[in-house]
Coordinates of C-alpha atoms in Angstrom, one line a residue:
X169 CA -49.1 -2.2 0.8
X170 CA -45.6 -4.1 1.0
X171 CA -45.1 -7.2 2.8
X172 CA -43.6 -7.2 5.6
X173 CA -41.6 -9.6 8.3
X174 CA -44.7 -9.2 10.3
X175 CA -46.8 -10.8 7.3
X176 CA -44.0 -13.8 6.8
X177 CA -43.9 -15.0 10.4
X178 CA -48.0 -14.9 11.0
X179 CA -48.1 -17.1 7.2
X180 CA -45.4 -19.2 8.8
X181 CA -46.4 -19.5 12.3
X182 CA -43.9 -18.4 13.9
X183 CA -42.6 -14.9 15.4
X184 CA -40.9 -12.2 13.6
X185 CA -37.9 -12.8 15.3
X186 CA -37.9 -16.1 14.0
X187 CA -37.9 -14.6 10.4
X188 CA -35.3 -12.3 11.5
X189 CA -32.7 -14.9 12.4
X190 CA -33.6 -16.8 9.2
X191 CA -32.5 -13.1 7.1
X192 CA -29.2 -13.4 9.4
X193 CA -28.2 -16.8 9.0
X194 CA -28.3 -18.1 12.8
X195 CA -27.0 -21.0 13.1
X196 CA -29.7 -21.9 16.0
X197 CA -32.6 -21.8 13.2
X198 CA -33.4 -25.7 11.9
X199 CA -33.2 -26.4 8.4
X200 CA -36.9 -27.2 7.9
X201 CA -37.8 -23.8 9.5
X202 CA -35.5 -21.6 7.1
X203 CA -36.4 -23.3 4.1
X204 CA -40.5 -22.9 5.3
X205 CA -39.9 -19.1 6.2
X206 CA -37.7 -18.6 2.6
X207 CA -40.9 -20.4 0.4
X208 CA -43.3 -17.9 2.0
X209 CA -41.1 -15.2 1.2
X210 CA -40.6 -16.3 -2.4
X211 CA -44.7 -16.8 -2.2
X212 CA -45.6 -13.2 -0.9
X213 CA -42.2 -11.7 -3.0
X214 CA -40.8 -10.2 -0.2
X215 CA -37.7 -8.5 0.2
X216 CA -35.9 -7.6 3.0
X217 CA -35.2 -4.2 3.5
X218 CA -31.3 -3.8 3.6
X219 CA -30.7 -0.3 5.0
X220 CA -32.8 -1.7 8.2
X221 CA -30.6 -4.9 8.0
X222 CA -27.7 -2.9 7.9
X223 CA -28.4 -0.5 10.9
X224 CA -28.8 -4.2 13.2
X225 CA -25.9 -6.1 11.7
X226 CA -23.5 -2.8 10.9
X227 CA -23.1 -4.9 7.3
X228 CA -24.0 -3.5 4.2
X229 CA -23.6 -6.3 1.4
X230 CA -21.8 -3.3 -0.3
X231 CA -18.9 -2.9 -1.7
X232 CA -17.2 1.1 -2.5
X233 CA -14.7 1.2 -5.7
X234 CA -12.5 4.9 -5.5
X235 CA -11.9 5.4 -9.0
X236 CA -8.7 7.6 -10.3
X237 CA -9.0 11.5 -11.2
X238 CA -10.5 13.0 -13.5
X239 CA -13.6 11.0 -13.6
X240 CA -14.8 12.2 -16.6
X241 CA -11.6 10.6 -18.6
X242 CA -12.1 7.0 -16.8
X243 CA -14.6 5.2 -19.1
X244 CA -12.5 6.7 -22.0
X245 CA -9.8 3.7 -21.4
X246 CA -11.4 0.2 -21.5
X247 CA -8.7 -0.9 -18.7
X248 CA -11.2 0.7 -16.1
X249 CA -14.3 -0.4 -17.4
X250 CA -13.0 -4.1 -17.8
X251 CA -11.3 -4.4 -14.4
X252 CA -14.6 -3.2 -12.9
X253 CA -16.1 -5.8 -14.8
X254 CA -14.0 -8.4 -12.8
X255 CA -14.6 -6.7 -9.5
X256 CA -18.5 -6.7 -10.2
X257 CA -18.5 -10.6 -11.4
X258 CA -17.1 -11.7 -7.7
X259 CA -19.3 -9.3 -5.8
X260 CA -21.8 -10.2 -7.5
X261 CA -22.0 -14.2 -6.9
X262 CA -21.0 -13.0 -3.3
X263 CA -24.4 -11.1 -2.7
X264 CA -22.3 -8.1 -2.6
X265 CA -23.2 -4.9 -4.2
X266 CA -20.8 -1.9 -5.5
X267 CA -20.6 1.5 -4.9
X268 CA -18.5 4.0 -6.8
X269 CA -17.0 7.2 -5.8
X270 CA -13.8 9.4 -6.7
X271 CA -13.5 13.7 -6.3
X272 CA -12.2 15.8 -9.1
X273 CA -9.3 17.0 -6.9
X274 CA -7.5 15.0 -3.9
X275 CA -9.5 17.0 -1.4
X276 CA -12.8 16.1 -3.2
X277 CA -11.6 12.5 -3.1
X278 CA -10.6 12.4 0.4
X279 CA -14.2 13.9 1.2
X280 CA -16.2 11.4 -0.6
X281 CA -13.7 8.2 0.8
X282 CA -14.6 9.6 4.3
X283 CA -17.8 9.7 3.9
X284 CA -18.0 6.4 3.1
X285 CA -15.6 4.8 5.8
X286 CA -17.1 7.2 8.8
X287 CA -21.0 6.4 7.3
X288 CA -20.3 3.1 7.2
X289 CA -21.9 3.2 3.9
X290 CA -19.5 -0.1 2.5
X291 CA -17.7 -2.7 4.1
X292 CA -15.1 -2.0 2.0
X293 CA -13.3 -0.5 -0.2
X294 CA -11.3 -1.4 -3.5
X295 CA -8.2 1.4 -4.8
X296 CA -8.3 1.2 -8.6
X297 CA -4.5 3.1 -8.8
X298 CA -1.8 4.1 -7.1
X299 CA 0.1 7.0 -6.3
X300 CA 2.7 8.4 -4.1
X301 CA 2.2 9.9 -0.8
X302 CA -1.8 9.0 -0.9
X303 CA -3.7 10.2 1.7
X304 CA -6.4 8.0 1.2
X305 CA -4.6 5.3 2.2
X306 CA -3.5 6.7 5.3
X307 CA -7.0 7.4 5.9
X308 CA -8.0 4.0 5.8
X309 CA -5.2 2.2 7.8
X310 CA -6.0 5.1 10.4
X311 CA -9.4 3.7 10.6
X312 CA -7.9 0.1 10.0
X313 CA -11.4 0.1 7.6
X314 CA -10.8 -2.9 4.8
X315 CA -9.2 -2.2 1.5
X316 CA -7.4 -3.5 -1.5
X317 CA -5.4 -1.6 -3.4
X318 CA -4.8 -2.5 -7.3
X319 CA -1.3 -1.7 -7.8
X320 CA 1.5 -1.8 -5.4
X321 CA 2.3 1.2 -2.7
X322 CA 6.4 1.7 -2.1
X323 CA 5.2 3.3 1.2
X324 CA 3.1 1.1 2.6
X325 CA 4.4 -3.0 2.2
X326 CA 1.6 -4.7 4.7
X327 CA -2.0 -3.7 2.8
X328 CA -3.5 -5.8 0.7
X329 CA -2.4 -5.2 -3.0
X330 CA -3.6 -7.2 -6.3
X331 CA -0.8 -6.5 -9.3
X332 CA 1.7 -7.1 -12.0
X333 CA 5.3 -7.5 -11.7
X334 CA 4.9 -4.5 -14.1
X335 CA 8.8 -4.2 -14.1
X336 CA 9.6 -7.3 -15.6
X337 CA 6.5 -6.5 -18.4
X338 CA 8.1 -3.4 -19.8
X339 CA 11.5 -5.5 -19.8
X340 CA 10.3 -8.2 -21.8
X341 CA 9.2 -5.6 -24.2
X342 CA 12.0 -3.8 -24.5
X343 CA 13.6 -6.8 -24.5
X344 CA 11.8 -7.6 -27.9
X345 CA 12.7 -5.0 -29.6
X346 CA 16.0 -5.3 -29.0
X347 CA 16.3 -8.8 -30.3
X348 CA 14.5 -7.4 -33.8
X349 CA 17.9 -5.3 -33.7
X350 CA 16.3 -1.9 -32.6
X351 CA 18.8 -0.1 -30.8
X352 CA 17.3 3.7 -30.3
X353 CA 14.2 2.7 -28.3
X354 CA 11.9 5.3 -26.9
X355 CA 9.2 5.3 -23.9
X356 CA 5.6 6.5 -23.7
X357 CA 4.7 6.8 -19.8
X358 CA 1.8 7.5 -17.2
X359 CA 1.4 10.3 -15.3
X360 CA 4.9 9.9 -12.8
X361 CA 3.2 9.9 -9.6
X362 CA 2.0 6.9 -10.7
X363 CA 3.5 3.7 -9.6
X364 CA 2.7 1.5 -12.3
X365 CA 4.3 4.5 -14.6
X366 CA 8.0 4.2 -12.7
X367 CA 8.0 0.7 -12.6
X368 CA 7.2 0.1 -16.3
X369 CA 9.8 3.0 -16.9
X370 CA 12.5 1.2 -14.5
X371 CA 11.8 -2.0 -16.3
X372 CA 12.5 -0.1 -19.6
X373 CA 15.7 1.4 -18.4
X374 CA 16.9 -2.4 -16.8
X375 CA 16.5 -3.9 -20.4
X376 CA 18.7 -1.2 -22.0
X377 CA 21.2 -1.2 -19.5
X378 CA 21.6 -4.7 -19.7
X379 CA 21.9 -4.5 -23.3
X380 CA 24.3 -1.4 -23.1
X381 CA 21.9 0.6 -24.9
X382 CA 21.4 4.4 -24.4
X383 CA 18.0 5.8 -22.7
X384 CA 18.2 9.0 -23.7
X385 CA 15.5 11.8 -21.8
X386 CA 14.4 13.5 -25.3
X387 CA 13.4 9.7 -26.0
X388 CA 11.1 9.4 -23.3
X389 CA 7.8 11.5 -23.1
X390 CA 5.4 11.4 -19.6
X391 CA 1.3 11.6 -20.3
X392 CA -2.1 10.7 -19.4
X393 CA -4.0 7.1 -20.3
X394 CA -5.8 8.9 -23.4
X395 CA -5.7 8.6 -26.9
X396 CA -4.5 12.7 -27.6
X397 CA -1.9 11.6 -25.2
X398 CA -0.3 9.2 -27.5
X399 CA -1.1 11.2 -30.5
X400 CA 0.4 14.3 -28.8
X401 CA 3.8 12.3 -28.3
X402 CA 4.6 11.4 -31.7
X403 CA 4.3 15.4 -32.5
X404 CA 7.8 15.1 -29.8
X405 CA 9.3 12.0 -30.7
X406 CA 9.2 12.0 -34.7
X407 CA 10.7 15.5 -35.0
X408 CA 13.5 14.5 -32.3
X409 CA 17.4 14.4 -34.0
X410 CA 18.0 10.3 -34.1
X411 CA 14.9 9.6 -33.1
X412 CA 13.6 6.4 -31.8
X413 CA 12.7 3.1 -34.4
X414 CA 10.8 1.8 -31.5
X415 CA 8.5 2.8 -28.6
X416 CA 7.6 1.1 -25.4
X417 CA 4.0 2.5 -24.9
X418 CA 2.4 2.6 -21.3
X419 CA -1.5 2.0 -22.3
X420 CA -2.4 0.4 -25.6
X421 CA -5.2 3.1 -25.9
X422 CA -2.3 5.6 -25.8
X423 CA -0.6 3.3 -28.5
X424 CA -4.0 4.2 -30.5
X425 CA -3.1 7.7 -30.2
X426 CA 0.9 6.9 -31.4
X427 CA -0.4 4.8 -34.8
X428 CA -2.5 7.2 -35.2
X429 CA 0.2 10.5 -35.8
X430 CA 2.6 8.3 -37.0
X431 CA 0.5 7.6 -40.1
X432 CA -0.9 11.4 -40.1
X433 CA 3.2 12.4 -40.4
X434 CA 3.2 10.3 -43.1
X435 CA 5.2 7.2 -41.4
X436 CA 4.4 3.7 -41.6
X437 CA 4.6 1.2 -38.5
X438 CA 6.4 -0.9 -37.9
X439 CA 9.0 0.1 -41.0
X440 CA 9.5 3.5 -39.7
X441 CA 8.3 3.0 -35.9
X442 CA 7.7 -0.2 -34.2
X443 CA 5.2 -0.1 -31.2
X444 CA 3.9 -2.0 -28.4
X445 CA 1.6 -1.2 -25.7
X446 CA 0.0 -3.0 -22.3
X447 CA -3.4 -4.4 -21.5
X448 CA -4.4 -6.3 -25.0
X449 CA -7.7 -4.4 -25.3
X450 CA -9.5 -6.0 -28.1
X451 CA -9.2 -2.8 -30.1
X452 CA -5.3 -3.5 -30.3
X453 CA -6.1 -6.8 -32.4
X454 CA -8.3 -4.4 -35.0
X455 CA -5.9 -1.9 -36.1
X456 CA -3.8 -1.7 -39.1
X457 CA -1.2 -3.0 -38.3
X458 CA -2.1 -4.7 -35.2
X459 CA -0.9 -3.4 -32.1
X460 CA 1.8 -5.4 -30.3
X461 CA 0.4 -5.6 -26.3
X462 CA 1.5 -7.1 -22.8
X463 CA -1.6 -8.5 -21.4
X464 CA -2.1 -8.0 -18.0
X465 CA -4.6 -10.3 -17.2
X466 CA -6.9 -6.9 -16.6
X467 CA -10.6 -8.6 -15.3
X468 CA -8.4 -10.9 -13.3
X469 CA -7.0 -8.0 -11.4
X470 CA -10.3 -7.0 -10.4
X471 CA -11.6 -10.5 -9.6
X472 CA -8.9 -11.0 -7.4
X473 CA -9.1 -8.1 -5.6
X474 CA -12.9 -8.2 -5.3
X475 CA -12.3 -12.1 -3.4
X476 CA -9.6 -10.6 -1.5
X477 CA -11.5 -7.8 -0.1
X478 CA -14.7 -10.1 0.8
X479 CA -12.3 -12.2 2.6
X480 CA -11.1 -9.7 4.6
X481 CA -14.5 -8.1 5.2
X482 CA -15.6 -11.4 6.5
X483 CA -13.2 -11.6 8.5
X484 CA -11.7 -14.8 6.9
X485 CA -7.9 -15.5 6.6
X486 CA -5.8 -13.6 4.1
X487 CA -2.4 -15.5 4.0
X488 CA -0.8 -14.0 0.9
X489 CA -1.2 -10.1 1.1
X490 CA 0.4 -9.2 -2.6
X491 CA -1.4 -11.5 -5.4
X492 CA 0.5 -10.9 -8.7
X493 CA -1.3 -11.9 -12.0
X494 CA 1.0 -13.1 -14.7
X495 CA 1.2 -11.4 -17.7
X496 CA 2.6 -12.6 -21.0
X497 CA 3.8 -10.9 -24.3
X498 CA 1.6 -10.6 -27.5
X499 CA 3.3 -9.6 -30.4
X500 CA 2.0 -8.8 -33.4
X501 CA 2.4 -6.7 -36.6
X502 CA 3.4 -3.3 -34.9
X503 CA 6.4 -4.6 -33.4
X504 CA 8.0 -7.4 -36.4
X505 CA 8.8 -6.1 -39.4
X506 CA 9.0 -8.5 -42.4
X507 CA 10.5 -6.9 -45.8

C-alpha cells in the first residue's frame, strides 16, 4: 500500500495540512518543521502525487515543446534533438518536466496545442519554428497562455522570442566566399514560409548586392532540412548553364546531402564546388572534406528559451523579450581551396 500524506503527518506529528504546506512551499511553515516532514518522506520514500498537486495549485511542473511538421522527419536533423537537449537541461534543474506534442497537418497541430492550453496540461509552452501567418500563436496570445517562440515572428514583435541574427550569418558566409574570389554563388534554402529561410536568403542577397554580384533565381533552389534535400539540389544546380562554384547551404545536414551528389556527379569540393552550411553538427567536422558551418550556438537556443519561459510562468520579470545568441563562422576544408 503506498504512503500517503496521511502516513507523513501521523510519523511527524503533525496534521496533513501541515505536510501539505511543506509540498507547497508556505512561507508560514518553520524551517525545523519542513526539514522534519521532508526526512520522513525520504524515510517512508514517498512521493507526492502531482496530478493531485496540480488540480490545488493549477501548476503542473510541466513544460509542452510544439515541435515542427512532419514529425516523423524531426529526429532526422540533429538541430532538433540538440536544442531539445538545451531546453531539457534547464527544465530539468528547475523541477520542471517536458511534454511534446505537434499534428501532421496545421489542423492536427492546432488540436493538440489546444488541448494542452484549455487542459491546462503545461504551464507553458516552447515554439521550436517559425512560420508565417501561424495560428498557433494567435491561439496563444488569445489565451495570453505563456510561450516562447525559437525564431523570430514578423507579425507579432512583443512575444517572447529566443534567436540568431540569422541575416547577418548567411552574410558573413556569403561574404567568405566572395573574398576566396567566388563570384557565381548559389543558395540552398528552407521551406519559404519559414522565417529563418528568408532571412538567411535576404542575408545572402545583402552580401551580393553589396559586392555587385548577381543572384540569379536558377542559382537558388528552396527544400526541406533533410539529407535527399540537399542531394536532390545538386541534381538542379550542377547541370545549370554557368553554374554556381559556391553554395550557401541552409542546414548542414542538407550540406551532407550536397557533398554527397557532388561527388556521385563526379565533382570534387571545394575545387569544383565550395560549400558551407549552419548549425556545426559534429558530423560536419567528419566528412571528407570537412564541411564549412555557421554555428548557431544550437543547445543555447533551447536553454535560453527554456529560462525564459520558467520566468515568465513564474511570474518573474522578463526585461529583454528577444535574446539573440551569437553565432560565429567555422570554416574549413569545403569552403578554402588550397592548390
Amino acid at each position: 500500500m503506498s504512503v500517503t500524506i496521511v502516513d507523513i503527518a501521523k510519523k511527524a506529528g503533525v496534521s496533513p495540512s501541515t505536510v501539505s504546506r511543506v509540498l507547497s512551499g508556505h512561507p508560514k511553515i518553520s524551517p525545523a518543521t519542513a526539514r522534519k516532514v521532508k526526512e520522513i518522506m525520504e524515510e517512508l520514500n514517498y512521493h507526492p502525487n502531482v496530478m493531485a498537486k496540480s488540480l490545488v495549485s493549477k501548476v503542473t511542473s510541466t513544460i509542452g515543446i510544439v515541435l515542427p511538421r512532419p514529425a516523423e522527419e524531426l529526429f532526422l536533423n540533429l538541430f532538433f534533438s540538440e536544442v531539445i537537449r538545451g531546453v531539457v537541461t534547464q527544465a530539468t534543474r528547475s523541477g520542471y518536466d517536458l511534454m511534446l506534442t505537434t499534428g501532421a497537418t496545421e489542423r492536427e497541430e492546432v488540436e493538440a496545442v489546444t488541448r494542452l492550453v484549455r487542459g491546462r496540461r503545461v504551464d507553458g509552452l516552447i515554439l521550436l519554428y517559425s512560420r508565417d501567418r501561424d495560428p498557433v500563436i494567435g491561439l496563444l496570445k488569445e489565451n495570453d497562455f505563456p510561450f516562447v517562440l525559437i525564431g523570430r515572428n514578423e507579425e507579432h514583435d512583443d512575444i517572447l522570442t529566443v534567436d540568431n541574427n540569422n541575416v547577418q550569418a548567411a552574410y558573413d558566409v556569403t561574404r567568405h566566399f566572395i573574398s576566396q574570389g567566388h563570384a557565381r554563388i548559389g543558395f540552398v534554402s528552407g521551406p519559404p514560409d519559414l522565417t529563418v529561410s528568408k532571412d538567411r536568403l535576404a542575408g545572402y542577397r545583402n552580401a551580393l548586392k553589396e559586392a555587385g554580384l548577381e543572384a540569379r533565381a536558377d542559382w537558388i533552389v528552396e527544400g526541406d532540412f533533410l539529407q535527399e534535400s540537399g542531394y536532390r539540389a545538386m541534381s538542379f544546380i550542377m547541370n545549370v548553364p554557368d553554374r554556381p562554384t559556391a553554395l550557401v547551404v541552409m542546414d548542414d545536414v542538407v550540406a551532407l546531402g550536397v557533398l554527397g551528389g557532388v561527388t556521385e556527379l563526379g565533382y570534387k569540393v571545394p575545387q569544383d564546388l565550395a560549400i558551407a552550411g549552419f548549425n556545426n553538427i559534429p558530423m560536419s567536422e567528419l566528412t571528407s572534406p570537412p564541411i564549412s558551418s555557421v554555428d548557431i550556438g544550437i543547445y543555447q537556443l533551447g536553454y535560453t528559451a527554456s529560462q525564459t519561459l520558467l520566468r515568465a510562468v513564474k511570474g518573474e520579470p522578463v526585461h529583454q523579450h528577444r535574446h539573440l545568441i551569437p553565432h560565429r563562422f567555422v570554416p574549413r576544408e569545403s569552403s578554402i581551396y588550397t592548390p
